Amino acid sequence: MSPATSSKDTPTHGLEQLSLGEQWWASRWSWLKERGYTLRSRYHPDWKPSWKVGRVDARKYEDGQFPNFNSNIMDATFRDGTFVTLKRIDRTRHSREVEISVMLSSPELSKDPRNHSVRVIEVLEDVPDAPDVSILVIPLLSDIDEPVVETVGEFVAFYTQILEGLQFLHEHRIAHCDFFGTNILMDAGPLYPKPFHPSEPTRRRDWKGKARHYTRTERPVKYYIIDFGLSHKFEPDNTAPRIVPIIPGDKSVPEHQGMQEFEPSDPFATDIYTAGNLVNEWFIERADGYDFVKPLIADMTQEDPSKRPKIDEVVERFAEIRASLSEKKLRSRVKDRLTQYPAFFGLRFRLRRLRLSLGGISPIPDPYT
């Protein structure tokens, strides 16, 4: 799936002015700088557009790039040159997010390789003129389809990591409650010889041309679960928790339809549904080649929450599916229907597949090996 907005959707007029969301960040430019975080030049107090307003397309310029569609998110550069993401959290609305995020980033829990919860680098408090706001500093991550998955093996690597990440959460009695596609991101850094621009990943960060990238098979990546704003942590002895949900990003959850929205439901079963429906919406509906996983996804997305498998069963079944796939199947191409491919892409793919196979590169890219 694509973000809610992209550079193609952004109007070319008006970019000479900051949006309200941008203004919030820009007004704290100096404070963030003191804390070690520098925003892009667009948000500098003395910024003026580098283009001729009204005469050229602002999107062609680095400082004309509209930020993330979520105004609570902003990219920045730490004083050591590390690219990071800043997330504004209103503690009056999401009282548990900071606590759960920091807990999942603790040294003890970080030792478990199944922990795919995004790492919290720092929590900024005492934000000027925002007493109820905390800012989470996390690594700069990318959407899971930027660039797109190209092979069955790349999908298998993705879903293996995500399922073990959800299993880790459930083992620690944490229900994510918003396991939506936009809340699963990847560290795309290994794919790019030159850093990509956070607002326009097809361009280099320095705006000196296109951002060339490897495939995930060539440069394996790690996937992360973000956004614990709706999450709940339950006591170990609460074996059958029920909560009245706050409707998540996935609006199709059966137990959230109609008047059921106001009735307590099992958040762990909801996580199973959304983890399955994620595959429907982001992969099965967008490309052929996923028949092997459809029976599992159908079970995960059953209308009756009580009939859905628990996460341990899901992980076990997917491991069996993974083991049953031949190398030919794993290296087979997945053609995303929403992506425009160059005419020569098919030939280039076949040549690369042959090279990787002869080179002994695993068809399931594992970043831990």
JSON list of C-alpha atoms in Angstrom, two decimals, residues 88-271:
[
{"chain": "A", "resi": 88, "resn": "ARG", "atom": "CA", "xyz": [5.17, 13.77, 18.66]},
{"chain": "A", "resi": 89, "resn": "ILE", "atom": "CA", "xyz": [2.99, 12.04, 21.26]},
{"chain": "A", "resi": 90, "resn": "ASP", "atom": "CA", "xyz": [0.13, 13.71, 23.08]},
{"chain": "A", "resi": 91, "resn": "ARG", "atom": "CA", "xyz": [0.17, 11.91, 26.42]},
{"chain": "A", "resi": 92, "resn": "THR", "atom": "CA", "xyz": [-3.42, 12.97, 27.15]},
{"chain": "A", "resi": 93, "resn": "ARG", "atom": "CA", "xyz": [-4.57, 10.88, 24.16]},
{"chain": "A", "resi": 94, "resn": "HIS", "atom": "CA", "xyz": [-1.99, 8.09, 24.12]},
{"chain": "A", "resi": 95, "resn": "SER", "atom": "CA", "xyz": [-1.03, 7.66, 27.74]},
{"chain": "A", "resi": 96, "resn": "ARG", "atom": "CA", "xyz": [0.63, 4.25, 27.33]},
{"chain": "A", "resi": 97, "resn": "GLU", "atom": "CA", "xyz": [2.67, 4.74, 24.17]},
{"chain": "A", "resi": 98, "resn": "VAL", "atom": "CA", "xyz": [5.86, 6.10, 25.70]},
{"chain": "A", "resi": 99, "resn": "GLU", "atom": "CA", "xyz": [5.86, 3.56, 28.53]},
{"chain": "A", "resi": 100, "resn": "ILE", "atom": "CA", "xyz": [5.30, 0.53, 26.28]},
{"chain": "A", "resi": 101, "resn": "SER", "atom": "CA", "xyz": [7.74, 1.75, 23.61]},
{"chain": "A", "resi": 102, "resn": "VAL", "atom": "CA", "xyz": [10.51, 2.35, 26.13]},
{"chain": "A", "resi": 103, "resn": "MET", "atom": "CA", "xyz": [9.87, -0.99, 27.84]},
{"chain": "A", "resi": 104, "resn": "LEU", "atom": "CA", "xyz": [10.16, -2.86, 24.54]},
{"chain": "A", "resi": 105, "resn": "SER", "atom": "CA", "xyz": [13.48, -1.09, 23.93]},
{"chain": "A", "resi": 106, "resn": "SER", "atom": "CA", "xyz": [14.94, -2.14, 27.27]},
{"chain": "A", "resi": 107, "resn": "PRO", "atom": "CA", "xyz": [18.31, -3.95, 27.16]},
{"chain": "A", "resi": 108, "resn": "GLU", "atom": "CA", "xyz": [16.74, -7.16, 28.45]},
{"chain": "A", "resi": 109, "resn": "LEU", "atom": "CA", "xyz": [13.96, -7.34, 25.86]},
{"chain": "A", "resi": 110, "resn": "SER", "atom": "CA", "xyz": [16.24, -6.11, 23.07]},
{"chain": "A", "resi": 111, "resn": "LYS", "atom": "CA", "xyz": [18.34, -9.26, 23.44]},
{"chain": "A", "resi": 112, "resn": "ASP", "atom": "CA", "xyz": [15.54, -11.39, 21.98]},
{"chain": "A", "resi": 113, "resn": "PRO", "atom": "CA", "xyz": [15.99, -11.52, 18.16]},
{"chain": "A", "resi": 114, "resn": "ARG", "atom": "CA", "xyz": [12.22, -11.91, 17.82]},
{"chain": "A", "resi": 115, "resn": "ASN", "atom": "CA", "xyz": [11.71, -8.42, 19.24]},
{"chain": "A", "resi": 116, "resn": "HIS", "atom": "CA", "xyz": [10.87, -6.37, 16.16]},
{"chain": "A", "resi": 117, "resn": "SER", "atom": "CA", "xyz": [9.51, -3.42, 18.11]},
{"chain": "A", "resi": 118, "resn": "VAL", "atom": "CA", "xyz": [11.05, -0.18, 16.93]},
{"chain": "A", "resi": 119, "resn": "ARG", "atom": "CA", "xyz": [14.01, 0.91, 19.04]},
{"chain": "A", "resi": 120, "resn": "VAL", "atom": "CA", "xyz": [13.56, 4.10, 21.04]},
{"chain": "A", "resi": 121, "resn": "ILE", "atom": "CA", "xyz": [16.77, 6.13, 20.88]},
{"chain": "A", "resi": 122, "resn": "GLU", "atom": "CA", "xyz": [15.62, 8.86, 23.23]},
{"chain": "A", "resi": 123, "resn": "VAL", "atom": "CA", "xyz": [12.51, 10.46, 24.69]},
{"chain": "A", "resi": 124, "resn": "LEU", "atom": "CA", "xyz": [12.48, 14.26, 24.55]},
{"chain": "A", "resi": 125, "resn": "GLU", "atom": "CA", "xyz": [10.52, 15.87, 27.37]},
{"chain": "A", "resi": 126, "resn": "ASP", "atom": "CA", "xyz": [9.87, 19.48, 28.42]},
{"chain": "A", "resi": 127, "resn": "VAL", "atom": "CA", "xyz": [8.88, 20.43, 24.88]},
{"chain": "A", "resi": 128, "resn": "PRO", "atom": "CA", "xyz": [8.45, 24.23, 24.66]},
{"chain": "A", "resi": 129, "resn": "ASP", "atom": "CA", "xyz": [4.81, 25.35, 24.92]},
{"chain": "A", "resi": 130, "resn": "ALA", "atom": "CA", "xyz": [3.65, 21.73, 24.87]},
{"chain": "A", "resi": 131, "resn": "PRO", "atom": "CA", "xyz": [3.52, 20.42, 28.45]},
{"chain": "A", "resi": 132, "resn": "ASP", "atom": "CA", "xyz": [1.54, 17.29, 27.50]},
{"chain": "A", "resi": 133, "resn": "VAL", "atom": "CA", "xyz": [3.81, 16.30, 24.62]},
{"chain": "A", "resi": 134, "resn": "SER", "atom": "CA", "xyz": [6.71, 13.86, 24.51]},
{"chain": "A", "resi": 135, "resn": "ILE", "atom": "CA", "xyz": [8.83, 13.27, 21.43]},
{"chain": "A", "resi": 136, "resn": "LEU", "atom": "CA", "xyz": [10.04, 9.76, 20.67]},
{"chain": "A", "resi": 137, "resn": "VAL", "atom": "CA", "xyz": [13.29, 9.56, 18.72]},
{"chain": "A", "resi": 138, "resn": "ILE", "atom": "CA", "xyz": [13.47, 6.40, 16.62]},
{"chain": "A", "resi": 139, "resn": "PRO", "atom": "CA", "xyz": [15.54, 5.29, 13.60]},
{"chain": "A", "resi": 140, "resn": "LEU", "atom": "CA", "xyz": [14.55, 6.53, 10.16]},
{"chain": "A", "resi": 141, "resn": "LEU", "atom": "CA", "xyz": [12.50, 3.73, 8.61]},
{"chain": "A", "resi": 142, "resn": "SER", "atom": "CA", "xyz": [10.65, 3.20, 5.32]},
{"chain": "A", "resi": 143, "resn": "ASP", "atom": "CA", "xyz": [7.30, 1.88, 4.14]},
{"chain": "A", "resi": 144, "resn": "ILE", "atom": "CA", "xyz": [7.39, -1.84, 3.42]},
{"chain": "A", "resi": 145, "resn": "ASP", "atom": "CA", "xyz": [6.67, -1.26, -0.27]},
{"chain": "A", "resi": 146, "resn": "GLU", "atom": "CA", "xyz": [9.35, 1.35, -0.91]},
{"chain": "A", "resi": 147, "resn": "PRO", "atom": "CA", "xyz": [10.93, -0.29, -2.87]},
{"chain": "A", "resi": 148, "resn": "VAL", "atom": "CA", "xyz": [8.50, -3.11, -3.59]},
{"chain": "A", "resi": 149, "resn": "VAL", "atom": "CA", "xyz": [8.91, -6.81, -2.81]},
{"chain": "A", "resi": 150, "resn": "GLU", "atom": "CA", "xyz": [10.17, -8.57, -5.96]},
{"chain": "A", "resi": 151, "resn": "THR", "atom": "CA", "xyz": [10.16, -12.29, -5.09]},
{"chain": "A", "resi": 152, "resn": "VAL", "atom": "CA", "xyz": [8.21, -14.82, -3.07]},
{"chain": "A", "resi": 153, "resn": "GLY", "atom": "CA", "xyz": [11.30, -15.33, -0.93]},
{"chain": "A", "resi": 154, "resn": "GLU", "atom": "CA", "xyz": [11.40, -11.65, -0.03]},
{"chain": "A", "resi": 155, "resn": "PHE", "atom": "CA", "xyz": [7.79, -11.85, 1.12]},
{"chain": "A", "resi": 156, "resn": "VAL", "atom": "CA", "xyz": [8.54, -14.96, 3.15]},
{"chain": "A", "resi": 157, "resn": "ALA", "atom": "CA", "xyz": [11.41, -13.15, 4.89]},
{"chain": "A", "resi": 158, "resn": "PHE", "atom": "CA", "xyz": [9.12, -10.21, 5.63]},
{"chain": "A", "resi": 159, "resn": "TYR", "atom": "CA", "xyz": [6.27, -12.25, 7.06]},
{"chain": "A", "resi": 160, "resn": "THR", "atom": "CA", "xyz": [8.59, -14.48, 9.09]},
{"chain": "A", "resi": 161, "resn": "GLN", "atom": "CA", "xyz": [9.97, -11.44, 10.89]},
{"chain": "A", "resi": 162, "resn": "ILE", "atom": "CA", "xyz": [6.61, -9.80, 11.40]},
{"chain": "A", "resi": 163, "resn": "LEU", "atom": "CA", "xyz": [4.95, -12.91, 12.80]},
{"chain": "A", "resi": 164, "resn": "GLU", "atom": "CA", "xyz": [7.78, -13.56, 15.22]},
{"chain": "A", "resi": 165, "resn": "GLY", "atom": "CA", "xyz": [7.55, -9.90, 16.25]},
{"chain": "A", "resi": 166, "resn": "LEU", "atom": "CA", "xyz": [3.85, -10.26, 16.98]},
{"chain": "A", "resi": 167, "resn": "GLN", "atom": "CA", "xyz": [4.52, -13.52, 18.81]},
{"chain": "A", "resi": 168, "resn": "PHE", "atom": "CA", "xyz": [7.05, -11.70, 20.99]},
{"chain": "A", "resi": 169, "resn": "LEU", "atom": "CA", "xyz": [4.48, -9.02, 21.86]},
{"chain": "A", "resi": 170, "resn": "HIS", "atom": "CA", "xyz": [1.78, -11.54, 22.71]},
{"chain": "A", "resi": 171, "resn": "GLU", "atom": "CA", "xyz": [4.18, -13.58, 24.86]},
{"chain": "A", "resi": 172, "resn": "HIS", "atom": "CA", "xyz": [4.75, -10.42, 26.89]},
{"chain": "A", "resi": 173, "resn": "ARG", "atom": "CA", "xyz": [0.99, -9.88, 27.11]},
{"chain": "A", "resi": 174, "resn": "ILE", "atom": "CA", "xyz": [1.01, -6.87, 24.82]},
{"chain": "A", "resi": 175, "resn": "ALA", "atom": "CA", "xyz": [-1.78, -6.50, 22.27]},
{"chain": "A", "resi": 176, "resn": "HIS", "atom": "CA", "xyz": [-0.75, -4.05, 19.58]},
{"chain": "A", "resi": 177, "resn": "CYS", "atom": "CA", "xyz": [-4.35, -3.13, 18.65]},
{"chain": "A", "resi": 178, "resn": "ASP", "atom": "CA", "xyz": [-3.32, -1.34, 15.43]},
{"chain": "A", "resi": 179, "resn": "PHE", "atom": "CA", "xyz": [-1.36, -3.93, 13.47]},
{"chain": "A", "resi": 180, "resn": "PHE", "atom": "CA", "xyz": [-1.87, -2.08, 10.20]},
{"chain": "A", "resi": 181, "resn": "GLY", "atom": "CA", "xyz": [0.37, -1.96, 7.14]},
{"chain": "A", "resi": 182, "resn": "THR", "atom": "CA", "xyz": [1.57, 1.57, 7.80]},
{"chain": "A", "resi": 183, "resn": "ASN", "atom": "CA", "xyz": [2.67, 0.49, 11.28]},
{"chain": "A", "resi": 184, "resn": "ILE", "atom": "CA", "xyz": [5.07, -2.09, 9.86]},
{"chain": "A", "resi": 185, "resn": "LEU", "atom": "CA", "xyz": [8.23, -0.45, 8.53]},
{"chain": "A", "resi": 186, "resn": "MET", "atom": "CA", "xyz": [11.64, -1.56, 7.36]},
{"chain": "A", "resi": 187, "resn": "ASP", "atom": "CA", "xyz": [15.17, -0.33, 7.79]},
{"chain": "A", "resi": 188, "resn": "ALA", "atom": "CA", "xyz": [15.85, 0.27, 4.11]},
{"chain": "A", "resi": 189, "resn": "GLY", "atom": "CA", "xyz": [19.33, 1.67, 4.73]},
{"chain": "A", "resi": 190, "resn": "PRO", "atom": "CA", "xyz": [21.16, -1.47, 3.52]},
{"chain": "A", "resi": 191, "resn": "LEU", "atom": "CA", "xyz": [19.38, -1.21, 0.16]},
{"chain": "A", "resi": 192, "resn": "TYR", "atom": "CA", "xyz": [20.76, 2.22, -0.71]},
{"chain": "A", "resi": 193, "resn": "PRO", "atom": "CA", "xyz": [24.42, 2.97, -1.52]},
{"chain": "A", "resi": 194, "resn": "LYS", "atom": "CA", "xyz": [23.52, 6.65, -1.09]},
{"chain": "A", "resi": 195, "resn": "PRO", "atom": "CA", "xyz": [20.96, 7.75, 1.53]},
{"chain": "A", "resi": 196, "resn": "PHE", "atom": "CA", "xyz": [17.42, 8.28, 0.24]},
{"chain": "A", "resi": 197, "resn": "HIS", "atom": "CA", "xyz": [15.33, 11.38, 0.86]},
{"chain": "A", "resi": 198, "resn": "PRO", "atom": "CA", "xyz": [12.78, 10.83, 3.66]},
{"chain": "A", "resi": 199, "resn": "SER", "atom": "CA", "xyz": [9.98, 12.60, 1.80]},
{"chain": "A", "resi": 200, "resn": "GLU", "atom": "CA", "xyz": [10.82, 11.31, -1.68]},
{"chain": "A", "resi": 201, "resn": "PRO", "atom": "CA", "xyz": [12.58, 7.92, -1.40]},
{"chain": "A", "resi": 202, "resn": "THR", "atom": "CA", "xyz": [13.14, 7.71, -5.15]},
{"chain": "A", "resi": 203, "resn": "ARG", "atom": "CA", "xyz": [15.60, 10.61, -4.84]},
{"chain": "A", "resi": 204, "resn": "ARG", "atom": "CA", "xyz": [18.92, 10.85, -3.03]},
{"chain": "A", "resi": 205, "resn": "ARG", "atom": "CA", "xyz": [18.99, 12.70, 0.26]},
{"chain": "A", "resi": 206, "resn": "ASP", "atom": "CA", "xyz": [21.39, 15.29, -1.18]},
{"chain": "A", "resi": 207, "resn": "TRP", "atom": "CA", "xyz": [18.97, 15.73, -4.12]},
{"chain": "A", "resi": 208, "resn": "LYS", "atom": "CA", "xyz": [21.70, 14.86, -6.64]},
{"chain": "A", "resi": 209, "resn": "GLY", "atom": "CA", "xyz": [19.78, 12.33, -8.66]},
{"chain": "A", "resi": 210, "resn": "LYS", "atom": "CA", "xyz": [17.80, 9.15, -8.26]},
{"chain": "A", "resi": 211, "resn": "ALA", "atom": "CA", "xyz": [18.28, 6.92, -5.24]},
{"chain": "A", "resi": 212, "resn": "ARG", "atom": "CA", "xyz": [19.60, 3.70, -6.74]},
{"chain": "A", "resi": 213, "resn": "HIS", "atom": "CA", "xyz": [18.92, 0.62, -4.66]},
{"chain": "A", "resi": 214, "resn": "TYR", "atom": "CA", "xyz": [19.62, -3.08, -4.38]},
{"chain": "A", "resi": 215, "resn": "THR", "atom": "CA", "xyz": [16.93, -5.73, -3.99]},
{"chain": "A", "resi": 216, "resn": "ARG", "atom": "CA", "xyz": [16.08, -7.21, -0.61]},
{"chain": "A", "resi": 217, "resn": "THR", "atom": "CA", "xyz": [17.57, -10.51, -1.72]},
{"chain": "A", "resi": 218, "resn": "GLU", "atom": "CA", "xyz": [20.89, -8.79, -2.41]},
{"chain": "A", "resi": 219, "resn": "ARG", "atom": "CA", "xyz": [20.82, -6.72, 0.78]},
{"chain": "A", "resi": 220, "resn": "PRO", "atom": "CA", "xyz": [18.54, -8.26, 3.45]},
{"chain": "A", "resi": 221, "resn": "VAL", "atom": "CA", "xyz": [16.58, -5.84, 5.60]},
{"chain": "A", "resi": 222, "resn": "LYS", "atom": "CA", "xyz": [14.98, -5.88, 9.04]},
{"chain": "A", "resi": 223, "resn": "TYR", "atom": "CA", "xyz": [11.33, -5.05, 9.66]},
{"chain": "A", "resi": 224, "resn": "TYR", "atom": "CA", "xyz": [9.94, -3.22, 12.66]},
{"chain": "A", "resi": 225, "resn": "ILE", "atom": "CA", "xyz": [6.61, -2.77, 14.41]},
{"chain": "A", "resi": 226, "resn": "ILE", "atom": "CA", "xyz": [5.83, 0.83, 15.32]},
{"chain": "A", "resi": 227, "resn": "ASP", "atom": "CA", "xyz": [3.07, 2.91, 16.90]},
{"chain": "A", "resi": 228, "resn": "PHE", "atom": "CA", "xyz": [1.99, 1.56, 20.26]},
{"chain": "A", "resi": 229, "resn": "GLY", "atom": "CA", "xyz": [-0.50, 4.38, 20.78]},
{"chain": "A", "resi": 230, "resn": "LEU", "atom": "CA", "xyz": [-3.48, 2.01, 21.02]},
{"chain": "A", "resi": 231, "resn": "SER", "atom": "CA", "xyz": [-1.61, -0.89, 22.61]},
{"chain": "A", "resi": 232, "resn": "HIS", "atom": "CA", "xyz": [-2.53, -2.58, 25.87]},
{"chain": "A", "resi": 233, "resn": "LYS", "atom": "CA", "xyz": [-0.34, -4.52, 28.28]},
{"chain": "A", "resi": 234, "resn": "PHE", "atom": "CA", "xyz": [-2.13, -7.10, 30.41]},
{"chain": "A", "resi": 235, "resn": "GLU", "atom": "CA", "xyz": [-1.12, -8.88, 33.58]},
{"chain": "A", "resi": 236, "resn": "PRO", "atom": "CA", "xyz": [0.04, -12.49, 33.11]},
{"chain": "A", "resi": 237, "resn": "ASP", "atom": "CA", "xyz": [-2.93, -13.84, 35.05]},
{"chain": "A", "resi": 238, "resn": "ASN", "atom": "CA", "xyz": [-5.41, -12.06, 32.75]},
{"chain": "A", "resi": 239, "resn": "THR", "atom": "CA", "xyz": [-5.74, -14.96, 30.35]},
{"chain": "A", "resi": 240, "resn": "ALA", "atom": "CA", "xyz": [-8.87, -13.78, 28.54]},
{"chain": "A", "resi": 241, "resn": "PRO", "atom": "CA", "xyz": [-8.68, -9.99, 28.31]},
{"chain": "A", "resi": 242, "resn": "ARG", "atom": "CA", "xyz": [-11.47, -7.99, 26.74]},
{"chain": "A", "resi": 243, "resn": "ILE", "atom": "CA", "xyz": [-11.40, -4.29, 25.87]},
{"chain": "A", "resi": 244, "resn": "VAL", "atom": "CA", "xyz": [-13.70, -1.82, 24.17]},
{"chain": "A", "resi": 245, "resn": "PRO", "atom": "CA", "xyz": [-11.57, -0.99, 21.15]},
{"chain": "A", "resi": 246, "resn": "ILE", "atom": "CA", "xyz": [-10.49, 2.31, 19.70]},
{"chain": "A", "resi": 247, "resn": "ILE", "atom": "CA", "xyz": [-10.97, 1.69, 15.99]},
{"chain": "A", "resi": 248, "resn": "PRO", "atom": "CA", "xyz": [-7.54, 1.07, 14.38]},
{"chain": "A", "resi": 249, "resn": "GLY", "atom": "CA", "xyz": [-6.26, 1.80, 10.89]},
{"chain": "A", "resi": 250, "resn": "ASP", "atom": "CA", "xyz": [-7.80, -1.41, 9.55]},
{"chain": "A", "resi": 251, "resn": "LYS", "atom": "CA", "xyz": [-11.51, -0.57, 9.43]},
{"chain": "A", "resi": 252, "resn": "SER", "atom": "CA", "xyz": [-12.54, -4.05, 8.26]},
{"chain": "A", "resi": 253, "resn": "VAL", "atom": "CA", "xyz": [-12.16, -5.89, 11.60]},
{"chain": "A", "resi": 254, "resn": "PRO", "atom": "CA", "xyz": [-15.42, -7.90, 11.95]},
{"chain": "A", "resi": 255, "resn": "GLU", "atom": "CA", "xyz": [-15.77, -7.37, 15.70]},
{"chain": "A", "resi": 256, "resn": "HIS", "atom": "CA", "xyz": [-15.60, -3.60, 15.19]},
{"chain": "A", "resi": 257, "resn": "GLN", "atom": "CA", "xyz": [-18.55, -3.38, 12.81]},
{"chain": "A", "resi": 258, "resn": "GLY", "atom": "CA", "xyz": [-21.85, -1.72, 13.72]},
{"chain": "A", "resi": 259, "resn": "MET", "atom": "CA", "xyz": [-22.84, -1.76, 17.38]},
{"chain": "A", "resi": 260, "resn": "GLN", "atom": "CA", "xyz": [-20.13, -4.35, 18.10]},
{"chain": "A", "resi": 261, "resn": "GLU", "atom": "CA", "xyz": [-17.73, -1.42, 18.10]},
{"chain": "A", "resi": 262, "resn": "PHE", "atom": "CA", "xyz": [-18.94, -0.57, 21.61]},
{"chain": "A", "resi": 263, "resn": "GLU", "atom": "CA", "xyz": [-18.68, -4.11, 22.97]},
{"chain": "A", "resi": 264, "resn": "PRO", "atom": "CA", "xyz": [-15.56, -5.57, 24.64]},
{"chain": "A", "resi": 265, "resn": "SER", "atom": "CA", "xyz": [-13.58, -7.92, 22.39]},
{"chain": "A", "resi": 266, "resn": "ASP", "atom": "CA", "xyz": [-10.37, -9.94, 22.44]},
{"chain": "A", "resi": 267, "resn": "PRO", "atom": "CA", "xyz": [-7.51, -7.64, 21.32]},
{"chain": "A", "resi": 268, "resn": "PHE", "atom": "CA", "xyz": [-5.16, -10.56, 20.69]},
{"chain": "A", "resi": 269, "resn": "ALA", "atom": "CA", "xyz": [-7.63, -12.11, 18.25]},
{"chain": "A", "resi": 270, "resn": "THR", "atom": "CA", "xyz": [-7.93, -8.72, 16.57]},
{"chain": "A", "resi": 271, "resn": "ASP", "atom": "CA", "xyz": [-4.15, -8.62, 16.14]}
]
